[in-house]
mmCIF file of C-alpha atoms and ligand atoms in Angstrom:
data_model
loop_
_atom_site.group_PDB
_atom_site.id
_atom_site.type_symbol
_atom_site.label_atom_id
_atom_site.label_comp_id
_atom_site.label_asym_id
_atom_site.label_seq_id
_atom_site.Cartn_x
_atom_site.Cartn_y
_atom_site.Cartn_z
ATOM 1 C CA MET A 121 -1.622 51.516 -0.551
ATOM 2 C CA LEU A 122 -2.287 49.496 -3.756
ATOM 3 C CA VAL A 123 -1.711 51.823 -6.686
ATOM 4 C CA ALA A 124 -4.650 51.250 -9.079
ATOM 5 C CA ALA A 125 -2.888 49.715 -12.096
ATOM 6 C CA VAL A 126 -4.355 47.865 -14.999
ATOM 7 C CA LEU A 127 -2.792 44.442 -14.678
ATOM 8 C CA ILE A 128 -1.936 43.169 -18.149
ATOM 9 C CA ARG A 129 -2.496 39.438 -18.109
ATOM 10 C CA GLU A 130 -0.783 37.841 -21.024
ATOM 11 C CA GLY A 131 -0.949 34.465 -22.600
ATOM 12 C CA PRO A 132 -3.755 32.385 -24.046
ATOM 13 C CA ASP A 133 -7.149 31.968 -22.462
ATOM 14 C CA ALA A 134 -7.547 28.912 -20.298
ATOM 15 C CA LYS A 135 -9.057 25.859 -21.966
ATOM 16 C CA PRO A 136 -12.421 25.252 -20.270
ATOM 17 C CA LEU A 137 -12.321 22.405 -17.753
ATOM 18 C CA PRO A 138 -14.904 19.611 -18.060
ATOM 19 C CA GLY A 139 -17.989 19.348 -15.882
ATOM 20 C CA GLN A 140 -19.284 21.640 -13.159
ATOM 21 C CA PRO A 141 -16.804 24.034 -11.525
ATOM 22 C CA LEU A 142 -15.613 22.875 -8.102
ATOM 23 C CA LYS A 143 -16.982 26.010 -6.435
ATOM 24 C CA GLN A 144 -20.513 25.241 -7.648
ATOM 25 C CA LEU A 145 -20.318 21.645 -6.495
ATOM 26 C CA GLY A 146 -19.022 22.853 -3.144
ATOM 27 C CA LYS A 147 -21.764 25.454 -2.837
ATOM 28 C CA ALA A 148 -24.396 22.753 -3.306
ATOM 29 C CA ARG A 149 -22.835 21.020 -0.260
ATOM 30 C CA GLY A 150 -22.585 24.214 1.817
ATOM 31 C CA MET A 151 -18.808 24.298 1.553
ATOM 32 C CA GLU A 152 -16.296 26.818 0.176
ATOM 33 C CA VAL A 153 -13.791 25.285 -2.233
ATOM 34 C CA GLY A 154 -10.527 27.165 -2.412
ATOM 35 C CA THR A 155 -6.937 27.243 -3.552
ATOM 36 C CA ALA A 156 -3.669 28.820 -2.449
ATOM 37 C CA VAL A 157 -2.694 31.659 -4.799
ATOM 38 C CA ARG A 158 0.533 33.545 -5.406
ATOM 39 C CA SER A 159 0.775 37.149 -6.498
ATOM 40 C CA GLN A 160 3.868 36.473 -8.613
ATOM 41 C CA ASP A 161 1.873 33.884 -10.557
ATOM 42 C CA THR A 162 -1.441 35.688 -11.033
ATOM 43 C CA ARG A 163 0.399 38.692 -12.415
ATOM 44 C CA GLY A 164 0.640 38.412 -16.182
ATOM 45 C CA ASN A 165 -0.847 34.928 -16.453
ATOM 46 C CA ARG A 166 -4.359 35.021 -17.908
ATOM 47 C CA ALA A 167 -5.122 31.273 -17.969
ATOM 48 C CA TYR A 168 -3.861 30.663 -14.416
ATOM 49 C CA ARG A 169 -6.014 33.536 -13.193
ATOM 50 C CA GLN A 170 -9.085 32.544 -15.206
ATOM 51 C CA LEU A 171 -9.177 29.051 -13.721
ATOM 52 C CA ILE A 172 -8.871 30.451 -10.194
ATOM 53 C CA VAL A 173 -11.964 32.583 -10.848
ATOM 54 C CA GLN A 174 -13.801 29.771 -12.653
ATOM 55 C CA GLN A 175 -13.212 26.964 -10.162
ATOM 56 C CA PHE A 176 -12.787 28.421 -6.661
ATOM 57 C CA SER A 177 -14.991 30.389 -4.234
ATOM 58 C CA SER A 178 -12.148 31.058 -1.812
ATOM 59 C CA VAL A 179 -8.438 31.896 -2.046
ATOM 60 C CA THR A 180 -5.564 31.774 0.457
ATOM 61 C CA PRO A 181 -2.467 33.934 -0.193
ATOM 62 C CA GLU A 182 0.319 31.326 -0.173
ATOM 63 C CA ASN A 183 2.989 33.709 1.239
ATOM 64 C CA GLU A 184 1.836 37.325 0.852
ATOM 65 C CA MET A 185 0.159 37.698 4.282
ATOM 66 C CA LYS A 186 2.945 36.101 6.301
ATOM 67 C CA TRP A 187 4.821 38.303 8.806
ATOM 68 C CA GLU A 188 8.060 38.201 6.786
ATOM 69 C CA ALA A 189 6.249 39.441 3.654
ATOM 70 C CA ILE A 190 4.186 42.180 5.318
ATOM 71 C CA ALA A 191 6.723 43.618 7.807
ATOM 72 C CA PRO A 192 10.276 42.637 6.791
ATOM 73 C CA LYS A 193 11.511 45.748 8.614
ATOM 74 C CA ARG A 194 10.415 46.838 12.085
ATOM 75 C CA GLY A 195 7.601 49.419 12.005
ATOM 76 C CA GLU A 196 7.203 49.253 8.214
ATOM 77 C CA PHE A 197 4.260 47.480 6.582
ATOM 78 C CA ASP A 198 4.078 46.495 2.904
ATOM 79 C CA PHE A 199 0.610 45.284 1.939
ATOM 80 C CA ASP A 200 0.975 45.666 -1.850
ATOM 81 C CA ALA A 201 1.239 41.988 -2.774
ATOM 82 C CA ALA A 202 -1.486 40.980 -0.311
ATOM 83 C CA ASP A 203 -3.744 43.839 -1.457
ATOM 84 C CA GLU A 204 -3.369 42.747 -5.067
ATOM 85 C CA LEU A 205 -4.619 39.251 -4.255
ATOM 86 C CA VAL A 206 -7.452 40.673 -2.159
ATOM 87 C CA GLU A 207 -8.394 43.013 -5.014
ATOM 88 C CA ASP A 208 -8.508 40.063 -7.420
ATOM 89 C CA ALA A 209 -10.662 38.070 -5.000
ATOM 90 C CA ARG A 210 -13.034 40.978 -4.477
ATOM 91 C CA GLU A 211 -13.388 41.330 -8.269
ATOM 92 C CA ALA A 212 -14.174 37.606 -8.557
ATOM 93 C CA GLY A 213 -16.574 37.576 -5.597
ATOM 94 C CA GLN A 214 -14.309 35.135 -3.718
ATOM 95 C CA LYS A 215 -13.736 34.727 0.028
ATOM 96 C CA VAL A 216 -10.188 35.223 1.364
ATOM 97 C CA ARG A 217 -8.618 33.040 4.082
ATOM 98 C CA GLY A 218 -5.948 35.070 5.880
ATOM 99 C CA HIS A 219 -2.762 33.020 6.302
ATOM 100 C CA THR A 220 -1.118 33.423 8.813
ATOM 101 C CA LEU A 221 -0.528 35.859 11.721
ATOM 102 C CA VAL A 222 1.643 33.924 14.226
ATOM 103 C CA TRP A 223 3.903 31.179 12.853
ATOM 104 C CA HIS A 224 7.441 30.050 13.798
ATOM 105 C CA PHE A 225 8.434 30.201 10.105
ATOM 106 C CA GLN A 226 8.862 33.177 7.728
ATOM 107 C CA VAL A 227 9.275 35.437 10.776
ATOM 108 C CA PRO A 228 11.356 38.585 10.069
ATOM 109 C CA GLY A 229 14.814 38.661 11.675
ATOM 110 C CA TRP A 230 13.988 41.726 13.778
ATOM 111 C CA VAL A 231 11.200 39.827 15.554
ATOM 112 C CA LYS A 232 13.553 37.032 16.627
ATOM 113 C CA GLU A 233 15.815 39.560 18.352
ATOM 114 C CA LEU A 234 13.130 40.935 20.631
ATOM 115 C CA GLY A 235 12.955 40.261 24.367
ATOM 116 C CA PRO A 236 9.709 38.978 25.943
ATOM 117 C CA LYS A 237 8.104 42.406 26.580
ATOM 118 C CA ASN A 238 8.828 43.791 23.109
ATOM 119 C CA LEU A 239 7.949 40.514 21.427
ATOM 120 C CA ARG A 240 4.519 40.437 23.079
ATOM 121 C CA GLN A 241 3.943 44.046 22.009
ATOM 122 C CA ALA A 242 5.127 43.309 18.463
ATOM 123 C CA MET A 243 2.934 40.197 18.182
ATOM 124 C CA ARG A 244 -0.162 42.079 19.363
ATOM 125 C CA GLY A 245 0.663 45.038 17.154
ATOM 126 C CA HIS A 246 1.149 42.823 14.121
ATOM 127 C CA ILE A 247 -2.157 41.023 14.632
ATOM 128 C CA ARG A 248 -4.064 44.289 15.112
ATOM 129 C CA THR A 249 -2.440 46.084 12.169
ATOM 130 C CA VAL A 250 -2.834 43.249 9.657
ATOM 131 C CA MET A 251 -6.385 42.312 10.643
ATOM 132 C CA LYS A 252 -7.553 45.952 10.632
ATOM 133 C CA HIS A 253 -5.969 46.518 7.230
ATOM 134 C CA HIS A 254 -7.847 43.552 5.721
ATOM 135 C CA ARG A 255 -10.956 43.810 7.853
ATOM 136 C CA ASP A 256 -13.376 44.363 4.964
ATOM 137 C CA ASP A 257 -12.064 41.511 2.838
ATOM 138 C CA VAL A 258 -10.710 38.722 5.025
ATOM 139 C CA GLY A 259 -13.390 36.863 7.003
ATOM 140 C CA VAL A 260 -11.284 33.950 8.259
ATOM 141 C CA TRP A 261 -7.787 34.000 9.780
ATOM 142 C CA ASP A 262 -5.220 31.309 10.621
ATOM 143 C CA VAL A 263 -4.329 33.187 13.803
ATOM 144 C CA VAL A 264 -1.753 30.639 15.017
ATOM 145 C CA ASN A 265 -0.105 28.158 12.639
ATOM 146 C CA GLU A 266 1.675 24.889 13.509
ATOM 147 C CA PRO A 267 2.247 25.436 17.269
ATOM 148 C CA ILE A 268 2.803 21.726 17.993
ATOM 149 C CA SER A 269 5.836 19.559 17.182
ATOM 150 C CA ASP A 270 5.455 16.110 15.609
ATOM 151 C CA ARG A 271 6.120 14.554 19.025
ATOM 152 C CA GLY A 272 3.091 16.271 20.456
ATOM 153 C CA ARG A 273 4.864 18.983 22.426
ATOM 154 C CA LEU A 274 4.476 22.729 22.026
ATOM 155 C CA ARG A 275 6.974 23.651 19.320
ATOM 156 C CA ARG A 276 9.898 25.592 20.801
ATOM 157 C CA SER A 277 9.262 28.603 18.584
ATOM 158 C CA VAL A 278 10.489 32.109 19.434
ATOM 159 C CA PHE A 279 6.929 32.763 20.690
ATOM 160 C CA GLN A 280 6.844 29.684 22.923
ATOM 161 C CA ARG A 281 10.362 30.212 24.255
ATOM 162 C CA ARG A 282 9.964 33.923 25.050
ATOM 163 C CA LEU A 283 6.255 34.224 25.865
ATOM 164 C CA GLY A 284 5.408 30.749 27.164
ATOM 165 C CA PRO A 285 2.359 28.654 26.170
ATOM 166 C CA GLY A 286 0.039 31.598 26.892
ATOM 167 C CA TYR A 287 1.037 33.225 23.597
ATOM 168 C CA ILE A 288 -1.665 31.190 21.819
ATOM 169 C CA GLU A 289 -4.459 32.526 24.073
ATOM 170 C CA ASP A 290 -2.981 36.022 23.824
ATOM 171 C CA ALA A 291 -2.965 35.842 20.012
ATOM 172 C CA PHE A 292 -6.610 34.771 19.821
ATOM 173 C CA ARG A 293 -7.813 37.378 22.318
ATOM 174 C CA THR A 294 -5.905 40.075 20.426
ATOM 175 C CA ALA A 295 -7.365 38.866 17.113
ATOM 176 C CA ARG A 296 -10.883 39.064 18.472
ATOM 177 C CA THR A 297 -10.402 42.674 19.589
ATOM 178 C CA ALA A 298 -8.945 43.510 16.161
ATOM 179 C CA ASP A 299 -11.946 42.095 14.286
ATOM 180 C CA PRO A 300 -15.059 41.000 16.243
ATOM 181 C CA ASP A 301 -16.543 39.372 13.120
ATOM 182 C CA ALA A 302 -13.677 37.335 11.701
ATOM 183 C CA LYS A 303 -13.591 33.555 12.156
ATOM 184 C CA LEU A 304 -10.444 32.665 14.094
ATOM 185 C CA TYR A 305 -8.670 29.372 13.380
ATOM 186 C CA LEU A 306 -5.786 27.375 14.766
ATOM 187 C CA ASN A 307 -4.140 25.660 11.766
ATOM 188 C CA GLU A 308 -1.988 22.545 12.109
ATOM 189 C CA ILE A 309 0.127 20.226 9.923
ATOM 190 C CA GLY A 310 0.334 16.465 10.297
ATOM 191 C CA ALA A 311 -2.461 16.289 12.895
ATOM 192 C CA GLU A 312 -4.944 14.406 10.694
ATOM 193 C CA SER A 313 -4.732 11.066 12.500
ATOM 194 C CA ILE A 314 -5.427 10.451 16.200
ATOM 195 C CA GLY A 315 -2.070 10.452 17.964
ATOM 196 C CA PRO A 316 0.317 12.495 20.163
ATOM 197 C CA LYS A 317 0.128 15.579 17.933
ATOM 198 C CA SER A 318 -3.631 15.713 17.403
ATOM 199 C CA ASN A 319 -4.210 14.776 21.070
ATOM 200 C CA ARG A 320 -2.138 17.780 22.105
ATOM 201 C CA LEU A 321 -4.009 19.952 19.635
ATOM 202 C CA TYR A 322 -7.270 18.655 21.101
ATOM 203 C CA GLU A 323 -6.145 19.468 24.652
ATOM 204 C CA ILE A 324 -5.098 22.974 23.648
ATOM 205 C CA VAL A 325 -8.325 23.904 21.854
ATOM 206 C CA ARG A 326 -10.502 22.271 24.517
ATOM 207 C CA GLY A 327 -8.612 24.342 27.104
ATOM 208 C CA LEU A 328 -9.066 27.525 25.088
ATOM 209 C CA LYS A 329 -12.803 26.840 24.713
ATOM 210 C CA ALA A 330 -13.165 26.091 28.433
ATOM 211 C CA LYS A 331 -11.507 29.436 29.273
ATOM 212 C CA GLY A 332 -13.804 31.293 26.877
ATOM 213 C CA VAL A 333 -10.926 32.205 24.560
ATOM 214 C CA PRO A 334 -12.419 33.294 21.182
ATOM 215 C CA ILE A 335 -11.516 30.455 18.807
ATOM 216 C CA ASP A 336 -13.949 29.469 16.035
ATOM 217 C CA GLY A 337 -12.274 26.669 14.161
ATOM 218 C CA VAL A 338 -9.460 24.229 13.539
ATOM 219 C CA GLY A 339 -7.676 23.833 10.211
ATOM 220 C CA PHE A 340 -6.215 20.495 9.155
ATOM 221 C CA GLN A 341 -3.666 21.106 6.412
ATOM 222 C CA ALA A 342 -3.923 17.619 4.791
ATOM 223 C CA HIS A 343 -0.554 17.422 3.008
ATOM 224 C CA PHE A 344 -0.751 13.756 2.015
ATOM 225 C CA ASN A 345 0.994 11.287 -0.305
ATOM 226 C CA LEU A 346 0.067 7.901 -1.781
ATOM 227 C CA THR A 347 0.054 6.250 1.626
ATOM 228 C CA GLY A 348 -3.352 7.882 1.717
ATOM 229 C CA VAL A 349 -5.672 9.479 4.248
ATOM 230 C CA PRO A 350 -5.490 8.116 7.825
ATOM 231 C CA ARG A 351 -8.483 5.839 8.521
ATOM 232 C CA ASP A 352 -9.325 7.820 11.688
ATOM 233 C CA PHE A 353 -9.216 11.248 10.003
ATOM 234 C CA VAL A 354 -13.019 11.666 10.152
ATOM 235 C CA ALA A 355 -13.240 10.441 13.763
ATOM 236 C CA ASN A 356 -10.417 12.823 14.647
ATOM 237 C CA MET A 357 -12.116 15.836 13.051
ATOM 238 C CA GLN A 358 -15.441 14.872 14.642
ATOM 239 C CA ARG A 359 -14.059 15.118 18.177
ATOM 240 C CA PHE A 360 -12.963 18.719 17.427
ATOM 241 C CA LYS A 361 -16.353 19.445 15.908
ATOM 242 C CA ALA A 362 -17.968 18.103 19.069
ATOM 243 C CA LEU A 363 -16.201 20.914 20.953
ATOM 244 C CA GLY A 364 -18.374 23.330 18.951
ATOM 245 C CA LEU A 365 -15.601 24.229 16.521
ATOM 246 C CA ASP A 366 -15.796 24.697 12.762
ATOM 247 C CA ILE A 367 -13.573 22.412 10.712
ATOM 248 C CA ALA A 368 -11.644 23.304 7.567
ATOM 249 C CA ILE A 369 -9.201 21.439 5.373
ATOM 250 C CA THR A 370 -6.758 24.207 4.580
ATOM 251 C CA GLU A 371 -3.804 23.028 2.423
ATOM 252 C CA ALA A 372 -4.679 19.748 0.699
ATOM 253 C CA ASP A 373 -2.252 18.209 -1.735
ATOM 254 C CA VAL A 374 -1.033 14.684 -2.524
ATOM 255 C CA GLY A 375 2.638 14.436 -3.449
ATOM 256 C CA VAL A 376 3.744 11.553 -5.682
ATOM 257 C CA LYS A 377 7.131 10.160 -6.663
ATOM 258 C CA LEU A 378 8.272 11.537 -10.028
ATOM 259 C CA PRO A 379 7.649 10.601 -12.769
ATOM 260 C CA PRO A 380 4.195 9.319 -11.749
ATOM 261 C CA SER A 381 2.780 6.287 -13.600
ATOM 262 C CA ALA A 382 -0.836 6.213 -14.786
ATOM 263 C CA ALA A 383 -1.570 3.925 -11.823
ATOM 264 C CA ASP A 384 0.028 6.480 -9.439
ATOM 265 C CA LEU A 385 -2.266 9.189 -10.791
ATOM 266 C CA GLU A 386 -5.311 6.933 -10.320
ATOM 267 C CA ASP A 387 -4.202 6.224 -6.736
ATOM 268 C CA GLN A 388 -3.719 9.952 -6.220
ATOM 269 C CA ALA A 389 -7.259 10.533 -7.473
ATOM 270 C CA GLN A 390 -8.569 8.102 -4.843
ATOM 271 C CA VAL A 391 -6.693 9.923 -2.080
ATOM 272 C CA TYR A 392 -8.222 13.222 -3.215
ATOM 273 C CA ALA A 393 -11.694 11.666 -3.307
ATOM 274 C CA THR A 394 -11.194 10.459 0.283
ATOM 275 C CA ILE A 395 -10.120 13.959 1.369
ATOM 276 C CA VAL A 396 -13.349 15.392 -0.081
ATOM 277 C CA ARG A 397 -15.559 12.669 1.461
ATOM 278 C CA SER A 398 -13.864 13.167 4.845
ATOM 279 C CA CYS A 399 -14.582 16.892 4.631
ATOM 280 C CA LEU A 400 -18.223 16.292 3.717
ATOM 281 C CA ALA A 401 -18.598 13.756 6.524
ATOM 282 C CA VAL A 402 -17.869 16.471 9.119
ATOM 283 C CA ARG A 403 -19.545 19.278 7.164
ATOM 284 C CA CYS A 404 -16.325 21.251 6.719
ATOM 285 C CA ARG A 405 -16.738 25.000 6.313
ATOM 286 C CA SER A 406 -14.157 24.961 3.538
ATOM 287 C CA LEU A 407 -11.810 22.730 1.560
ATOM 288 C CA THR A 408 -8.685 24.458 0.229
ATOM 289 C CA PHE A 409 -6.071 22.949 -2.072
ATOM 290 C CA TRP A 410 -2.500 24.150 -1.617
ATOM 291 C CA GLY A 411 -2.236 25.133 -5.268
ATOM 292 C CA TYR A 412 -4.256 23.665 -8.105
ATOM 293 C CA THR A 413 -1.632 23.140 -10.803
ATOM 294 C CA ASP A 414 1.598 21.090 -10.668
ATOM 295 C CA GLY A 415 3.358 24.044 -12.299
ATOM 296 C CA ARG A 416 2.970 26.048 -9.087
ATOM 297 C CA SER A 417 3.253 23.766 -6.113
ATOM 298 C CA TRP A 418 5.581 23.951 -3.105
ATOM 299 C CA ILE A 419 5.966 20.145 -3.241
ATOM 300 C CA SER A 420 7.751 20.243 -6.616
ATOM 301 C CA GLU A 421 9.798 23.215 -5.371
ATOM 302 C CA THR A 422 10.930 21.817 -2.036
ATOM 303 C CA GLN A 423 10.870 17.993 -2.221
ATOM 304 C CA PRO A 424 13.326 16.695 -4.863
ATOM 305 C CA GLY A 425 11.963 13.634 -6.681
ATOM 306 C CA THR A 426 8.407 14.315 -5.519
ATOM 307 C CA GLY A 427 5.764 16.517 -7.088
ATOM 308 C CA ALA A 428 2.732 16.384 -9.398
ATOM 309 C CA ALA A 429 0.766 16.968 -6.179
ATOM 310 C CA THR A 430 -2.253 18.876 -7.437
ATOM 311 C CA LEU A 431 -5.424 18.562 -9.556
ATOM 312 C CA LEU A 432 -4.110 19.890 -12.885
ATOM 313 C CA ASP A 433 -0.767 19.301 -14.585
ATOM 314 C CA ALA A 434 1.685 22.113 -15.339
ATOM 315 C CA SER A 435 -0.134 22.855 -18.617
ATOM 316 C CA LEU A 436 -3.429 23.310 -16.744
ATOM 317 C CA VAL A 437 -4.775 20.009 -18.098
ATOM 318 C CA PRO A 438 -6.973 18.127 -15.582
ATOM 319 C CA LYS A 439 -5.528 14.968 -14.041
ATOM 320 C CA PRO A 440 -7.645 12.035 -12.796
ATOM 321 C CA ALA A 441 -7.667 13.822 -9.408
ATOM 322 C CA PHE A 442 -9.764 16.675 -10.805
ATOM 323 C CA GLY A 443 -12.590 14.394 -11.949
ATOM 324 C CA ALA A 444 -12.375 12.412 -8.694
ATOM 325 C CA VAL A 445 -12.849 15.608 -6.676
ATOM 326 C CA GLN A 446 -15.821 16.615 -8.850
ATOM 327 C CA ARG A 447 -17.464 13.205 -8.398
ATOM 328 C CA ALA A 448 -16.841 13.133 -4.645
ATOM 329 C CA LEU A 449 -18.279 16.653 -4.290
ATOM 330 C CA SER A 450 -21.328 15.444 -6.204
ATOM 331 C CA GLY A 451 -21.753 12.635 -3.702
ATOM 332 C CA GLY A 452 -20.238 9.955 -5.965
HETATM 333 O O1 LIG U 635 10.248 35.844 -1.722
HETATM 334 C C1 LIG U 635 11.502 35.230 -1.849
HETATM 335 C C2 LIG U 635 12.161 35.768 -3.112
HETATM 336 O O2 LIG U 635 12.449 37.145 -2.906
HETATM 337 C C3 LIG U 635 13.452 35.011 -3.330
HETATM 338 O O3 LIG U 635 14.027 35.442 -4.549
HETATM 339 C C4 LIG U 635 13.098 33.493 -3.444
HETATM 340 C C5 LIG U 635 14.345 32.666 -3.683
HETATM 341 O O4 LIG U 635 14.898 32.256 -2.513
HETATM 342 O O5 LIG U 635 12.493 33.058 -2.212
HETATM 343 C C6 LIG U 635 11.268 33.721 -2.025
HETATM 344 O O6 LIG U 635 10.741 33.298 -0.834
HETATM 345 C C7 LIG U 635 10.212 31.973 -0.902
HETATM 346 C C8 LIG U 635 8.700 32.062 -0.569
HETATM 347 O O7 LIG U 635 8.152 30.733 -0.502
HETATM 348 C C9 LIG U 635 7.933 32.840 -1.603
HETATM 349 O O8 LIG U 635 7.967 32.216 -2.832
HETATM 350 C C10 LIG U 635 10.896 31.146 0.167
HETATM 351 O O9 LIG U 635 12.257 30.959 -0.227
HETATM 352 C C11 LIG U 635 10.223 29.772 0.283
HETATM 353 O O10 LIG U 635 10.743 29.064 1.414
HETATM 354 C C12 LIG U 635 8.713 29.980 0.541
HETATM 355 O O11 LIG U 635 8.147 28.712 0.561
HETATM 356 C C13 LIG U 635 6.836 28.699 1.129
HETATM 357 C C14 LIG U 635 6.874 27.917 2.443
HETATM 358 O O12 LIG U 635 5.523 27.825 2.976
HETATM 359 C C15 LIG U 635 7.763 28.575 3.465
HETATM 360 O O13 LIG U 635 7.711 27.872 4.578
HETATM 361 C C16 LIG U 635 5.918 27.973 0.144
HETATM 362 O O14 LIG U 635 5.780 28.750 -1.038
HETATM 363 C C17 LIG U 635 4.547 27.748 0.769
HETATM 364 O O15 LIG U 635 3.769 26.893 -0.045
HETATM 365 C C18 LIG U 635 4.697 27.074 2.138
HETATM 366 O O16 LIG U 635 3.409 26.957 2.727
HETATM 367 C C19 LIG U 635 3.333 26.351 4.012
HETATM 368 C C20 LIG U 635 2.157 26.983 4.729
HETATM 369 O O17 LIG U 635 2.331 28.358 4.814
HETATM 370 C C21 LIG U 635 1.979 26.375 6.093
HETATM 371 N N1 LIG U 635 1.889 24.927 6.024
HETATM 372 C C22 LIG U 635 2.932 24.226 5.284
HETATM 373 C C23 LIG U 635 3.076 24.845 3.890
HETATM 374 C C24 LIG U 635 4.177 24.140 3.136
HETATM 375 O O18 LIG U 635 5.417 24.370 3.755
#
């Protein structure tokens, strides 16, 4: 239970960003505009927090709602970090995208040791417990994340190996019983272009729909670089939309080789503008950036020599990408 504490946010106020906030521009197009957020970063950092409230209508906890963070030990749940982010979002009138319930990564060790029967029970129990805990605040969930390998096969995760391909249907049916109102998404990485991976994703969701499995949408993560957005991204998303599914871009960023030149940052801005236009072309429900400042981005933290992947630099100063996103959201 979150202990009511007055969070002291230190540091200077954020410098106002130019033009209309992204959330307003998104609202005018019927789309939520969001960012990934981290509890360790919002704590104590006034400017970082202020810009989240100012610019975004939706937030996604970057790690705080993952199985490893919420239930590191069997039978024990720790919602403090997640609750803090939800509390902040509630205060700011923002939507929360729940990320993620069933994923092959950041799974606690005790889960990987379970046999099929106990694993199925644990998976169902986890989905029910987490969704019920956040039922009043989280309206959208990435129920299953990244189930397909880059070669277009079902990823041989502990869930796939022990429970078989039916674990995906089981997860969605369980999620629906846990919260009849939440929007349930399947979220995937590297499935933006039409190819083996997105074809497999298409088969899976078409099959789920045909069987009446409660799935509401598909999330395309959109982790790009300066090679740009695949030309068939819109056509790819449209075929999923034609199945009656909502579409969301869930983790957009554009990694560049460090140090980026001015021309690199202009190219990056064009990639971001294309991401926004692609989203508008299929009337996305939401467009979420996987972090909005280069000072807090997984790309800089995990890909040596690459980084500067977001809209603002590490000092919260807008890059060309920020203006490009504003213009694209305004129809420019
Ligand atoms: O919490 C521990 C901390 O206790 C420890 O001191 C620290 C040092 O090792 O690690 C901390 O855990 C890190 C965690 O982020 C929280 O900061 C993990 O090492 C680190 O691997 C983890 O990285 C996250 C990554 O998912 C894990 O796979 C990134 O922040 C996060 O941006 C990234 O997000 C994923 C999406 O969920 C799914 N799609 C791809 C995307 C990028 O990988």
